[in-house]
JSON list of C-alpha atoms in Angstrom, two decimals:
[
{"chain": "A", "resi": 1, "resn": "MET", "atom": "CA", "xyz": [176.38, 79.10, 148.88]},
{"chain": "A", "resi": 2, "resn": "PRO", "atom": "CA", "xyz": [179.86, 77.63, 148.63]},
{"chain": "A", "resi": 3, "resn": "LYS", "atom": "CA", "xyz": [182.34, 77.76, 151.46]},
{"chain": "A", "resi": 4, "resn": "SER", "atom": "CA", "xyz": [186.05, 78.40, 151.22]},
{"chain": "A", "resi": 5, "resn": "ALA", "atom": "CA", "xyz": [188.80, 77.38, 153.61]},
{"chain": "A", "resi": 6, "resn": "THR", "atom": "CA", "xyz": [188.41, 80.69, 155.42]},
{"chain": "A", "resi": 7, "resn": "GLY", "atom": "CA", "xyz": [184.63, 80.91, 155.53]},
{"chain": "A", "resi": 8, "resn": "TYR", "atom": "CA", "xyz": [181.73, 81.86, 153.30]},
{"chain": "A", "resi": 9, "resn": "ALA", "atom": "CA", "xyz": [182.54, 82.25, 149.63]},
{"chain": "A", "resi": 10, "resn": "GLY", "atom": "CA", "xyz": [180.32, 84.24, 147.31]},
{"chain": "A", "resi": 11, "resn": "PRO", "atom": "CA", "xyz": [179.38, 83.46, 143.73]},
{"chain": "A", "resi": 12, "resn": "LEU", "atom": "CA", "xyz": [182.85, 84.39, 142.49]},
{"chain": "A", "resi": 13, "resn": "GLY", "atom": "CA", "xyz": [184.58, 82.34, 145.17]},
{"chain": "A", "resi": 14, "resn": "ILE", "atom": "CA", "xyz": [185.48, 85.40, 147.24]},
{"chain": "A", "resi": 15, "resn": "SER", "atom": "CA", "xyz": [185.98, 84.51, 150.89]},
{"chain": "A", "resi": 16, "resn": "TYR", "atom": "CA", "xyz": [183.88, 86.67, 153.21]},
{"chain": "A", "resi": 17, "resn": "GLY", "atom": "CA", "xyz": [185.33, 86.02, 156.63]},
{"chain": "A", "resi": 18, "resn": "ARG", "atom": "CA", "xyz": [186.09, 83.57, 159.38]},
{"chain": "A", "resi": 19, "resn": "LEU", "atom": "CA", "xyz": [185.63, 83.16, 163.10]},
{"chain": "A", "resi": 20, "resn": "VAL", "atom": "CA", "xyz": [188.59, 84.35, 165.12]},
{"chain": "A", "resi": 21, "resn": "PRO", "atom": "CA", "xyz": [188.80, 82.62, 168.53]},
{"chain": "A", "resi": 22, "resn": "ASP", "atom": "CA", "xyz": [191.27, 85.19, 169.91]},
{"chain": "A", "resi": 23, "resn": "ASN", "atom": "CA", "xyz": [188.67, 87.96, 169.75]},
{"chain": "A", "resi": 24, "resn": "GLY", "atom": "CA", "xyz": [185.77, 86.23, 171.48]},
{"chain": "A", "resi": 25, "resn": "SER", "atom": "CA", "xyz": [184.66, 84.41, 168.33]},
{"chain": "A", "resi": 26, "resn": "VAL", "atom": "CA", "xyz": [183.67, 87.63, 166.59]},
{"chain": "A", "resi": 27, "resn": "LEU", "atom": "CA", "xyz": [183.71, 87.15, 162.85]},
{"chain": "A", "resi": 28, "resn": "GLU", "atom": "CA", "xyz": [186.60, 88.78, 161.04]},
{"chain": "A", "resi": 29, "resn": "MET", "atom": "CA", "xyz": [185.82, 90.38, 157.71]},
{"chain": "A", "resi": 30, "resn": "THR", "atom": "CA", "xyz": [187.56, 93.20, 155.91]},
{"chain": "A", "resi": 31, "resn": "ARG", "atom": "CA", "xyz": [185.67, 96.33, 155.06]},
{"chain": "A", "resi": 32, "resn": "GLU", "atom": "CA", "xyz": [186.08, 95.53, 151.36]},
{"chain": "A", "resi": 33, "resn": "MET", "atom": "CA", "xyz": [184.52, 92.10, 151.84]},
{"chain": "A", "resi": 34, "resn": "PHE", "atom": "CA", "xyz": [181.63, 93.59, 153.80]},
{"chain": "A", "resi": 35, "resn": "GLU", "atom": "CA", "xyz": [181.13, 96.27, 151.13]},
{"chain": "A", "resi": 36, "resn": "GLU", "atom": "CA", "xyz": [180.89, 93.46, 148.57]},
{"chain": "A", "resi": 37, "resn": "LEU", "atom": "CA", "xyz": [178.12, 91.82, 150.63]},
{"chain": "A", "resi": 38, "resn": "VAL", "atom": "CA", "xyz": [176.24, 95.13, 150.71]},
{"chain": "A", "resi": 39, "resn": "ALA", "atom": "CA", "xyz": [176.69, 95.47, 146.94]},
{"chain": "A", "resi": 40, "resn": "GLU", "atom": "CA", "xyz": [175.39, 91.93, 146.42]},
{"chain": "A", "resi": 41, "resn": "ALA", "atom": "CA", "xyz": [172.36, 92.68, 148.61]},
{"chain": "A", "resi": 42, "resn": "LEU", "atom": "CA", "xyz": [171.67, 95.80, 146.54]},
{"chain": "A", "resi": 43, "resn": "ASP", "atom": "CA", "xyz": [171.98, 93.75, 143.34]},
{"chain": "A", "resi": 44, "resn": "ARG", "atom": "CA", "xyz": [169.24, 91.41, 144.63]},
{"chain": "A", "resi": 45, "resn": "ILE", "atom": "CA", "xyz": [166.73, 94.27, 144.93]},
{"chain": "A", "resi": 46, "resn": "PRO", "atom": "CA", "xyz": [164.27, 93.83, 142.04]},
{"chain": "A", "resi": 47, "resn": "PRO", "atom": "CA", "xyz": [164.99, 96.23, 139.14]},
{"chain": "A", "resi": 48, "resn": "GLU", "atom": "CA", "xyz": [161.41, 97.52, 139.20]},
{"chain": "A", "resi": 49, "resn": "LEU", "atom": "CA", "xyz": [162.12, 98.86, 142.71]},
{"chain": "A", "resi": 50, "resn": "THR", "atom": "CA", "xyz": [165.62, 100.18, 142.08]},
{"chain": "A", "resi": 51, "resn": "ARG", "atom": "CA", "xyz": [164.26, 102.18, 139.13]},
{"chain": "A", "resi": 52, "resn": "LEU", "atom": "CA", "xyz": [161.98, 103.98, 141.58]},
{"chain": "A", "resi": 53, "resn": "MET", "atom": "CA", "xyz": [164.75, 104.87, 144.02]},
{"chain": "A", "resi": 54, "resn": "ASP", "atom": "CA", "xyz": [165.63, 108.53, 143.70]},
{"chain": "A", "resi": 55, "resn": "ASN", "atom": "CA", "xyz": [168.44, 110.66, 145.11]},
{"chain": "A", "resi": 56, "resn": "VAL", "atom": "CA", "xyz": [169.78, 108.11, 147.60]},
{"chain": "A", "resi": 57, "resn": "ALA", "atom": "CA", "xyz": [173.35, 106.94, 148.29]},
{"chain": "A", "resi": 58, "resn": "VAL", "atom": "CA", "xyz": [174.45, 103.82, 150.19]},
{"chain": "A", "resi": 59, "resn": "PHE", "atom": "CA", "xyz": [177.51, 103.82, 152.44]},
{"chain": "A", "resi": 60, "resn": "VAL", "atom": "CA", "xyz": [179.32, 101.32, 154.66]},
{"chain": "A", "resi": 61, "resn": "GLU", "atom": "CA", "xyz": [180.80, 102.46, 157.96]},
{"chain": "A", "resi": 62, "resn": "ASP", "atom": "CA", "xyz": [182.68, 100.41, 160.51]},
{"chain": "A", "resi": 63, "resn": "GLU", "atom": "CA", "xyz": [180.77, 101.54, 163.60]},
{"chain": "A", "resi": 64, "resn": "PRO", "atom": "CA", "xyz": [177.50, 103.32, 164.38]},
{"chain": "A", "resi": 65, "resn": "PRO", "atom": "CA", "xyz": [177.25, 106.39, 166.62]},
{"chain": "A", "resi": 66, "resn": "ALA", "atom": "CA", "xyz": [178.43, 105.74, 170.20]},
{"chain": "A", "resi": 67, "resn": "ASP", "atom": "CA", "xyz": [174.92, 106.33, 171.57]},
{"chain": "A", "resi": 68, "resn": "ASP", "atom": "CA", "xyz": [173.53, 103.35, 169.58]},
{"chain": "A", "resi": 69, "resn": "PRO", "atom": "CA", "xyz": [176.35, 100.76, 169.37]},
{"chain": "A", "resi": 70, "resn": "GLU", "atom": "CA", "xyz": [174.11, 97.91, 168.17]},
{"chain": "A", "resi": 71, "resn": "LEU", "atom": "CA", "xyz": [172.64, 99.81, 165.20]},
{"chain": "A", "resi": 72, "resn": "LEU", "atom": "CA", "xyz": [173.00, 97.77, 162.02]},
{"chain": "A", "resi": 73, "resn": "GLY", "atom": "CA", "xyz": [171.85, 100.40, 159.54]},
{"chain": "A", "resi": 74, "resn": "VAL", "atom": "CA", "xyz": [170.24, 103.80, 159.29]},
{"chain": "A", "resi": 75, "resn": "TYR", "atom": "CA", "xyz": [168.26, 105.77, 156.72]},
{"chain": "A", "resi": 76, "resn": "GLU", "atom": "CA", "xyz": [168.63, 109.54, 156.76]},
{"chain": "A", "resi": 77, "resn": "GLY", "atom": "CA", "xyz": [166.57, 111.63, 154.40]},
{"chain": "A", "resi": 78, "resn": "THR", "atom": "CA", "xyz": [163.11, 112.35, 153.11]},
{"chain": "A", "resi": 79, "resn": "PRO", "atom": "CA", "xyz": [161.14, 109.23, 152.11]},
{"chain": "A", "resi": 80, "resn": "LEU", "atom": "CA", "xyz": [159.68, 109.21, 148.62]},
{"chain": "A", "resi": 81, "resn": "THR", "atom": "CA", "xyz": [156.17, 109.30, 150.11]},
{"chain": "A", "resi": 82, "resn": "GLU", "atom": "CA", "xyz": [156.89, 112.64, 151.84]},
{"chain": "A", "resi": 83, "resn": "ARG", "atom": "CA", "xyz": [158.51, 114.50, 148.97]},
{"chain": "A", "resi": 84, "resn": "GLY", "atom": "CA", "xyz": [156.58, 117.31, 147.42]},
{"chain": "A", "resi": 85, "resn": "GLU", "atom": "CA", "xyz": [157.05, 120.26, 145.10]},
{"chain": "A", "resi": 86, "resn": "TRP", "atom": "CA", "xyz": [159.62, 121.69, 147.51]},
{"chain": "A", "resi": 87, "resn": "TYR", "atom": "CA", "xyz": [161.93, 118.70, 147.02]},
{"chain": "A", "resi": 88, "resn": "ALA", "atom": "CA", "xyz": [164.60, 119.95, 144.62]},
{"chain": "A", "resi": 89, "resn": "GLY", "atom": "CA", "xyz": [168.29, 120.62, 144.84]},
{"chain": "A", "resi": 90, "resn": "VAL", "atom": "CA", "xyz": [168.74, 118.71, 148.10]},
{"chain": "A", "resi": 91, "resn": "LEU", "atom": "CA", "xyz": [171.59, 116.43, 149.04]},
{"chain": "A", "resi": 92, "resn": "PRO", "atom": "CA", "xyz": [170.93, 112.71, 148.49]},
{"chain": "A", "resi": 93, "resn": "ASP", "atom": "CA", "xyz": [169.29, 110.63, 151.16]},
{"chain": "A", "resi": 94, "resn": "ARG", "atom": "CA", "xyz": [171.83, 108.46, 152.94]},
{"chain": "A", "resi": 95, "resn": "ILE", "atom": "CA", "xyz": [171.64, 104.77, 153.82]},
{"chain": "A", "resi": 96, "resn": "THR", "atom": "CA", "xyz": [174.49, 103.58, 156.04]},
{"chain": "A", "resi": 97, "resn": "ILE", "atom": "CA", "xyz": [175.17, 99.93, 156.85]},
{"chain": "A", "resi": 98, "resn": "PHE", "atom": "CA", "xyz": [177.41, 99.28, 159.87]},
{"chain": "A", "resi": 99, "resn": "ARG", "atom": "CA", "xyz": [179.95, 96.46, 159.70]},
{"chain": "A", "resi": 100, "resn": "GLY", "atom": "CA", "xyz": [181.01, 96.13, 163.36]},
{"chain": "A", "resi": 101, "resn": "PRO", "atom": "CA", "xyz": [177.67, 95.38, 165.02]},
{"chain": "A", "resi": 102, "resn": "THR", "atom": "CA", "xyz": [176.70, 93.02, 162.20]},
{"chain": "A", "resi": 103, "resn": "LEU", "atom": "CA", "xyz": [179.86, 90.96, 162.68]},
{"chain": "A", "resi": 104, "resn": "ARG", "atom": "CA", "xyz": [179.47, 90.97, 166.47]},
{"chain": "A", "resi": 105, "resn": "MET", "atom": "CA", "xyz": [175.88, 89.70, 166.36]},
{"chain": "A", "resi": 106, "resn": "CYS", "atom": "CA", "xyz": [176.35, 86.97, 163.75]},
{"chain": "A", "resi": 107, "resn": "GLU", "atom": "CA", "xyz": [177.64, 83.49, 164.50]},
{"chain": "A", "resi": 108, "resn": "SER", "atom": "CA", "xyz": [178.54, 82.44, 160.95]},
{"chain": "A", "resi": 109, "resn": "GLN", "atom": "CA", "xyz": [179.34, 83.88, 157.57]},
{"chain": "A", "resi": 110, "resn": "GLU", "atom": "CA", "xyz": [175.92, 82.76, 156.36]},
{"chain": "A", "resi": 111, "resn": "ASP", "atom": "CA", "xyz": [174.37, 84.80, 159.17]},
{"chain": "A", "resi": 112, "resn": "VAL", "atom": "CA", "xyz": [176.34, 87.86, 158.02]},
{"chain": "A", "resi": 113, "resn": "VAL", "atom": "CA", "xyz": [175.11, 87.42, 154.45]},
{"chain": "A", "resi": 114, "resn": "ALA", "atom": "CA", "xyz": [171.49, 87.06, 155.60]},
{"chain": "A", "resi": 115, "resn": "GLU", "atom": "CA", "xyz": [171.64, 89.90, 158.13]},
{"chain": "A", "resi": 116, "resn": "THR", "atom": "CA", "xyz": [173.29, 92.25, 155.65]},
{"chain": "A", "resi": 117, "resn": "GLU", "atom": "CA", "xyz": [170.56, 91.58, 153.11]},
{"chain": "A", "resi": 118, "resn": "ILE", "atom": "CA", "xyz": [167.82, 92.12, 155.71]},
{"chain": "A", "resi": 119, "resn": "THR", "atom": "CA", "xyz": [169.43, 95.38, 156.83]},
{"chain": "A", "resi": 120, "resn": "VAL", "atom": "CA", "xyz": [169.82, 96.69, 153.28]},
{"chain": "A", "resi": 121, "resn": "VAL", "atom": "CA", "xyz": [166.19, 95.87, 152.44]},
{"chain": "A", "resi": 122, "resn": "HIS", "atom": "CA", "xyz": [165.06, 97.41, 155.74]},
{"chain": "A", "resi": 123, "resn": "GLU", "atom": "CA", "xyz": [166.79, 100.72, 155.05]},
{"chain": "A", "resi": 124, "resn": "ILE", "atom": "CA", "xyz": [165.68, 100.86, 151.42]},
{"chain": "A", "resi": 125, "resn": "ALA", "atom": "CA", "xyz": [162.12, 100.28, 152.62]},
{"chain": "A", "resi": 126, "resn": "HIS", "atom": "CA", "xyz": [162.44, 103.42, 154.75]},
{"chain": "A", "resi": 127, "resn": "HIS", "atom": "CA", "xyz": [163.38, 105.30, 151.55]},
{"chain": "A", "resi": 128, "resn": "PHE", "atom": "CA", "xyz": [160.04, 104.11, 150.16]},
{"chain": "A", "resi": 129, "resn": "GLY", "atom": "CA", "xyz": [158.22, 105.35, 153.29]},
{"chain": "A", "resi": 130, "resn": "ILE", "atom": "CA", "xyz": [157.67, 102.00, 155.01]},
{"chain": "A", "resi": 131, "resn": "ASP", "atom": "CA", "xyz": [157.89, 102.33, 158.80]},
{"chain": "A", "resi": 132, "resn": "ASP", "atom": "CA", "xyz": [159.50, 100.00, 161.36]},
{"chain": "A", "resi": 133, "resn": "ALA", "atom": "CA", "xyz": [156.20, 98.49, 162.51]},
{"chain": "A", "resi": 134, "resn": "ARG", "atom": "CA", "xyz": [155.33, 97.35, 158.99]},
{"chain": "A", "resi": 135, "resn": "LEU", "atom": "CA", "xyz": [158.89, 96.08, 158.38]},
{"chain": "A", "resi": 136, "resn": "HIS", "atom": "CA", "xyz": [158.79, 94.03, 161.59]},
{"chain": "A", "resi": 137, "resn": "ALA", "atom": "CA", "xyz": [155.46, 92.54, 160.51]},
{"chain": "A", "resi": 138, "resn": "LEU", "atom": "CA", "xyz": [157.07, 91.58, 157.17]},
{"chain": "A", "resi": 139, "resn": "GLY", "atom": "CA", "xyz": [160.06, 89.94, 158.88]},
{"chain": "A", "resi": 140, "resn": "TYR", "atom": "CA", "xyz": [162.56, 92.73, 158.21]},
{"chain": "A", "resi": 141, "resn": "GLY", "atom": "CA", "xyz": [162.91, 93.81, 161.84]}
]
């Protein structure tokens, strides 16, 4: 992946952030830039899987709930494997990816790109009914 003067640059040359020494070397990245990383991670999901996704929306939030400040992402809903005849007329499942903890845990823009992709795949896997133990075994912990 190319780099720009301010950090990681995506395929279109968009700069995705830089280290800011004044804030304890936490990466700085706008919400829009982070949303673009999430969109790129979603675009890398194979089409044969995205066609199977049903009634799910993906959101980006700055921070997770106060009781779990290191949470990178969360899936809320009914996995495809648990849906039955009763599943109709319900609100979409919700996948939320959290920007703040991701930027605080990563040391480089490349780390943010990789961690964002892992988190997106992890949460989509929950939509398909794959539990945390299996995801950890597959390297998506």
